[in-house]
Tab-separated table of C-alpha atoms in Angstrom:
chain	number	residue	atom	x	y	z
O	1420	MET	CA	39.948	-18.087	-10.286
O	1421	ASN	CA	37.188	-20.610	-11.147
O	1422	SER	CA	38.571	-22.949	-8.507
O	1423	PHE	CA	38.458	-20.150	-5.945
O	1424	LEU	CA	34.857	-19.275	-6.835
O	1425	SER	CA	33.883	-22.925	-6.454
O	1426	ARG	CA	35.428	-22.994	-3.011
O	1427	CYS	CA	33.524	-19.818	-2.126
O	1428	ALA	CA	30.260	-21.465	-3.164
O	1429	VAL	CA	30.980	-24.363	-0.827
O	1430	LEU	CA	31.906	-21.871	1.868
O	1431	LEU	CA	28.538	-20.088	1.632
O	1432	LEU	CA	26.796	-23.409	2.233
O	1433	SER	CA	28.912	-24.276	5.267
O	1434	VAL	CA	29.616	-20.980	7.015
O	1435	ALA	CA	26.255	-21.026	8.821
O	1436	GLY	CA	27.802	-23.389	11.342
O	1437	LEU	CA	30.899	-21.334	12.005
O	1438	PRO	CA	31.683	-19.779	15.418
O	1439	SER	CA	30.241	-16.352	16.103
O	1440	LEU	CA	32.842	-14.472	18.154
O	1441	ALA	CA	36.095	-12.797	17.182
O	1442	ASN	CA	37.908	-15.690	18.852
O	1443	ALA	CA	36.648	-18.597	16.766
O	1444	GLU	CA	37.906	-21.270	19.147
O	1445	GLN	CA	35.755	-20.005	22.038
O	1446	ALA	CA	32.471	-19.526	20.190
O	1447	ALA	CA	29.437	-21.771	19.866
O	1448	THR	CA	27.635	-22.786	16.701
O	1449	SER	CA	24.609	-20.652	15.793
O	1450	LEU	CA	22.453	-19.844	12.775
O	1451	ARG	CA	23.988	-17.265	10.455
O	1452	ARG	CA	22.535	-17.544	6.929
O	1453	PRO	CA	25.358	-16.029	4.816
O	1454	VAL	CA	23.994	-13.712	2.112
O	1455	ALA	CA	26.962	-11.895	0.537
O	1456	MET	CA	30.761	-11.877	0.462
O	1457	ALA	CA	33.596	-9.532	-0.495
O	1458	LEU	CA	37.325	-10.051	-1.014
O	1459	SER	CA	39.971	-7.806	0.513
O	1460	SER	CA	41.977	-5.744	-1.987
O	1461	ASP	CA	44.925	-8.159	-1.857
O	1462	GLN	CA	42.526	-11.146	-2.100
O	1463	SER	CA	43.976	-12.655	1.070
O	1464	HIS	CA	40.776	-12.396	3.138
O	1465	LEU	CA	37.162	-13.164	2.374
O	1466	HIS	CA	34.511	-11.291	4.376
O	1467	VAL	CA	31.097	-12.978	4.576
O	1468	ALA	CA	27.977	-11.080	5.681
O	1469	ASN	CA	25.651	-13.226	7.773
O	1470	ARG	CA	21.976	-12.248	7.678
O	1471	ASP	CA	20.557	-13.757	10.862
O	1472	SER	CA	23.489	-13.183	13.242
O	1473	GLY	CA	24.315	-9.650	12.055
O	1474	THR	CA	27.989	-10.621	11.870
O	1475	VAL	CA	30.751	-10.574	9.273
O	1476	SER	CA	32.983	-13.658	9.190
O	1477	THR	CA	36.614	-13.107	8.156
O	1478	ILE	CA	38.116	-16.101	6.380
O	1479	ASP	CA	41.546	-16.912	4.979
O	1480	ALA	CA	40.941	-16.976	1.216
O	1481	ASP	CA	43.648	-19.592	0.652
O	1482	THR	CA	42.894	-22.112	3.395
O	1483	LEU	CA	39.222	-21.151	3.934
O	1484	LYS	CA	39.929	-21.176	7.672
O	1485	LEU	CA	37.830	-18.914	9.889
O	1486	LEU	CA	40.022	-16.149	11.322
O	1487	GLY	CA	37.434	-14.136	13.228
O	1488	GLU	CA	33.938	-12.747	13.306
O	1489	THR	CA	32.678	-9.233	14.028
O	1490	THR	CA	29.176	-8.200	15.096
O	1491	VAL	CA	28.194	-5.146	13.057
O	1492	GLY	CA	24.379	-5.061	12.947
O	1493	GLN	CA	21.123	-6.974	13.268
O	1494	GLN	CA	20.156	-8.391	9.862
O	1495	LEU	CA	22.728	-7.971	7.117
O	1496	ALA	CA	21.786	-7.939	3.443
O	1497	ASP	CA	24.946	-7.034	1.505
O	1498	ILE	CA	28.663	-6.286	1.773
O	1499	THR	CA	30.885	-4.623	-0.837
O	1500	PRO	CA	34.506	-3.344	-0.837
O	1501	VAL	CA	35.247	0.389	-0.788
O	1502	GLY	CA	38.813	1.083	-1.859
O	1503	PRO	CA	41.727	-0.923	-0.426
O	1504	LYS	CA	40.800	-0.963	3.273
O	1505	HIS	CA	37.056	-0.383	3.735
O	1506	PHE	CA	33.750	-2.171	3.242
O	1507	LEU	CA	30.094	-1.117	3.207
O	1508	VAL	CA	27.408	-3.290	4.786
O	1509	ALA	CA	23.630	-2.906	4.476
O	1510	ASP	CA	21.548	-3.742	7.550
O	1511	ASN	CA	17.880	-4.117	6.557
O	1512	GLN	CA	16.580	-4.426	10.107
O	1513	GLU	CA	18.245	-1.328	11.548
O	1514	HIS	CA	17.861	0.411	8.144
O	1515	GLU	CA	21.525	1.435	8.117
O	1516	LEU	CA	24.554	1.621	5.891
O	1517	ILE	CA	27.667	0.684	7.882
O	1518	LEU	CA	31.240	1.649	6.993
O	1519	LEU	CA	33.836	-0.923	8.101
O	1520	ARG	CA	37.624	-0.829	8.071
O	1521	GLY	CA	39.653	-4.003	7.669
O	1522	LYS	CA	42.102	-4.380	10.546
O	1523	SER	CA	44.196	-7.536	10.740
O	1524	ASN	CA	41.718	-10.420	11.052
O	1525	GLU	CA	38.873	-8.223	12.317
O	1526	LEU	CA	36.694	-5.373	11.094
O	1527	GLN	CA	36.234	-2.032	12.815
O	1528	ILE	CA	33.064	0.059	12.530
O	1529	GLU	CA	33.878	3.627	11.455
O	1530	ASP	CA	30.448	5.101	10.709
O	1531	ARG	CA	26.724	4.355	10.453
O	1532	LEU	CA	24.122	6.134	8.350
O	1533	LYS	CA	20.343	5.778	8.625
O	1534	LEU	CA	18.712	5.166	5.240
O	1535	SER	CA	15.284	4.543	3.770
O	1536	PRO	CA	13.870	1.367	5.345
O	1537	TYR	CA	15.015	-2.069	4.188
O	1538	PRO	CA	18.307	-1.475	2.322
O	1539	VAL	CA	19.268	-4.639	0.432
O	1540	CYS	CA	22.036	-3.924	-2.104
O	1541	VAL	CA	25.054	-1.599	-2.357
O	1542	ALA	CA	27.012	-0.473	-5.439
O	1543	VAL	CA	30.163	1.664	-5.125
O	1544	SER	CA	31.911	3.850	-7.692
O	1545	LYS	CA	35.465	2.909	-8.739
O	1546	ASN	CA	36.920	5.964	-7.007
O	1547	ALA	CA	35.208	4.824	-3.782
O	1548	ALA	CA	33.576	8.229	-3.350
O	1549	THR	CA	29.913	7.421	-3.982
O	1550	ALA	CA	27.633	4.559	-2.978
O	1551	TYR	CA	24.185	3.677	-4.299
O	1552	VAL	CA	21.864	1.709	-2.012
O	1553	SER	CA	18.550	0.088	-2.982
O	1554	SER	CA	15.792	-0.068	-0.350
O	1555	LEU	CA	13.321	-2.826	-1.144
O	1556	TRP	CA	10.025	-1.932	0.515
O	1557	SER	CA	10.702	1.812	0.425
O	1558	ARG	CA	11.006	1.598	-3.387
O	1559	ARG	CA	13.919	3.992	-3.253
O	1560	ILE	CA	17.575	4.497	-4.175
O	1561	SER	CA	19.820	6.395	-1.753
O	1562	VAL	CA	22.935	8.162	-3.030
O	1563	VAL	CA	25.637	8.371	-0.354
O	1564	LYS	CA	28.901	10.329	-0.228
O	1565	ILE	CA	31.860	8.399	1.228
O	1566	ASP	CA	34.306	10.815	2.855
O	1567	LYS	CA	37.719	9.266	3.556
O	1568	GLU	CA	39.979	12.316	3.829
O	1569	LYS	CA	43.200	11.589	5.705
O	1570	SER	CA	42.695	14.530	8.053
O	1571	LYS	CA	39.214	13.393	9.095
O	1572	LYS	CA	37.521	10.299	10.435
O	1573	PRO	CA	35.880	8.402	7.532
O	1574	SER	CA	32.172	9.178	7.317
O	1575	LEU	CA	28.995	8.641	5.298
O	1576	ARG	CA	26.666	11.424	4.141
O	1577	LEU	CA	23.315	11.130	2.346
O	1578	ILE	CA	23.283	13.189	-0.853
O	1579	THR	CA	19.802	12.464	-2.212
O	1580	THR	CA	17.122	9.812	-2.659
O	1581	LEU	CA	15.232	8.682	-5.737
O	1582	ASP	CA	11.740	7.137	-5.614
O	1583	LEU	CA	11.053	4.252	-8.002
O	1584	PRO	CA	7.865	2.679	-9.448
O	1585	PHE	CA	8.960	-0.794	-8.287
O	1586	ALA	CA	10.708	-2.565	-5.390
O	1587	PRO	CA	14.463	-2.490	-6.230
O	1588	ASN	CA	17.176	-4.963	-5.345
O	1589	LYS	CA	20.293	-5.604	-7.446
O	1590	LEU	CA	22.373	-2.689	-8.775
O	1591	LEU	CA	25.044	-2.354	-11.466
O	1592	LEU	CA	27.036	0.709	-12.577
O	1593	VAL	CA	27.626	0.803	-16.355
O	1594	GLU	CA	28.807	3.107	-19.163
O	1595	ASN	CA	31.813	4.369	-17.200
O	1596	GLU	CA	29.541	4.803	-14.185
O	1597	LYS	CA	27.318	7.314	-15.971
O	1598	LYS	CA	24.339	4.967	-15.623
O	1599	LEU	CA	23.007	2.749	-12.842
O	1600	ILE	CA	20.924	-0.310	-13.674
O	1601	VAL	CA	18.356	-1.072	-10.963
O	1602	ALA	CA	16.630	-4.462	-11.054
O	1603	ASP	CA	13.087	-5.070	-9.842
O	1604	ASN	CA	13.148	-7.599	-6.982
O	1605	PHE	CA	10.032	-9.412	-8.195
O	1606	ALA	CA	9.225	-8.780	-11.869
O	1607	GLY	CA	11.338	-8.565	-15.024
O	1608	ARG	CA	11.936	-4.829	-14.931
O	1609	PHE	CA	14.998	-2.581	-15.000
O	1610	GLY	CA	15.262	1.058	-14.122
O	1611	ILE	CA	18.026	3.086	-15.795
O	1612	VAL	CA	19.275	5.929	-13.581
O	1613	ASP	CA	21.430	8.814	-14.839
O	1614	CYS	CA	24.207	9.094	-12.227
O	1615	ARG	CA	24.985	12.678	-13.261
O	1616	THR	CA	21.492	13.933	-12.412
O	1617	ASN	CA	20.367	11.111	-10.093
O	1618	GLN	CA	17.140	10.883	-12.061
O	1619	LEU	CA	15.315	7.870	-13.508
O	1620	ASP	CA	15.707	7.837	-17.299
O	1621	THR	CA	13.513	4.892	-18.235
O	1622	VAL	CA	12.064	1.550	-17.143
O	1623	ARG	CA	12.386	-1.499	-19.375
O	1624	THR	CA	10.719	-4.899	-19.071
O	1625	PHE	CA	11.471	-8.473	-20.128
O	1626	PHE	CA	10.098	-11.912	-19.294
O	1627	ALA	CA	11.621	-12.868	-15.935
O	1628	GLU	CA	11.021	-13.055	-12.193
O	1629	ASN	CA	13.234	-12.729	-9.121
O	1630	ILE	CA	16.337	-11.079	-10.592
O	1631	ARG	CA	19.260	-11.983	-8.298
O	1632	GLY	CA	22.378	-11.136	-10.294
O	1633	LEU	CA	23.641	-8.517	-12.767
O	1634	GLY	CA	26.913	-8.388	-14.685
O	1635	ILE	CA	28.561	-7.350	-17.948
O	1636	ASP	CA	29.977	-10.076	-20.184
O	1637	PRO	CA	33.633	-9.049	-20.779
O	1638	ARG	CA	33.633	-10.291	-24.380
O	1639	SER	CA	30.271	-9.261	-25.793
O	1640	LYS	CA	29.751	-6.318	-23.400
O	1641	LEU	CA	26.154	-7.473	-23.064
O	1642	LEU	CA	24.211	-7.425	-19.806
O	1643	ALA	CA	24.054	-10.830	-18.095
O	1644	VAL	CA	21.127	-11.462	-15.736
O	1645	SER	CA	20.436	-14.354	-13.365
O	1646	HIS	CA	16.730	-14.853	-12.649
O	1647	THR	CA	13.935	-17.392	-12.449
O	1648	MET	CA	11.186	-18.085	-14.985
O	1649	LEU	CA	7.811	-19.539	-14.065
O	1650	ASN	CA	6.245	-22.058	-16.440
O	1651	GLU	CA	2.619	-21.436	-17.336
């Protein structure tokens, strides 16, 4: 797994020069600026969201060969898996949440939902029924229902929004998805949201800037945070 993650890191540095059309052999090099990636449920494909081209590159996770590329928006900020066949993408120029379905080596758009301006991060519940989206300059969290009933076309529906006292970015569901940790994009602050009421419980601070990663250590169960610190 560590070897695969290392290869993914190299991939994020090199994918900006990859072809931009579904048929990789016919496309020209252009600027992409990859910002996020998500594995398919069987870990056979890696989907990379490209900020500047508004495309998602589909790559063979074993060979790291480009298989195709799909235009889905204007300026992508995040991509995350939703169940075994779908993905959610945040577009912070069109201010949309986009539902994609994995189909062979390509992705198919199934629904779009307008959100509060500048969505930047998406977190999805384990049952793939609810998504939480942070909107940076709107200072807001959007709670979205993901409807994937077999008898209906998959769709997205806004349930509610929550205003915050800071500009949010990274999100992490914790405590069996009863709580949502929301990181301040600039300062060392966290908001703790109760997912049962969709209300802000508290805001906590620590010495940090530019929080860009959240996770739970599997051994200690402690919160791990990647961030910068400015020397005074």
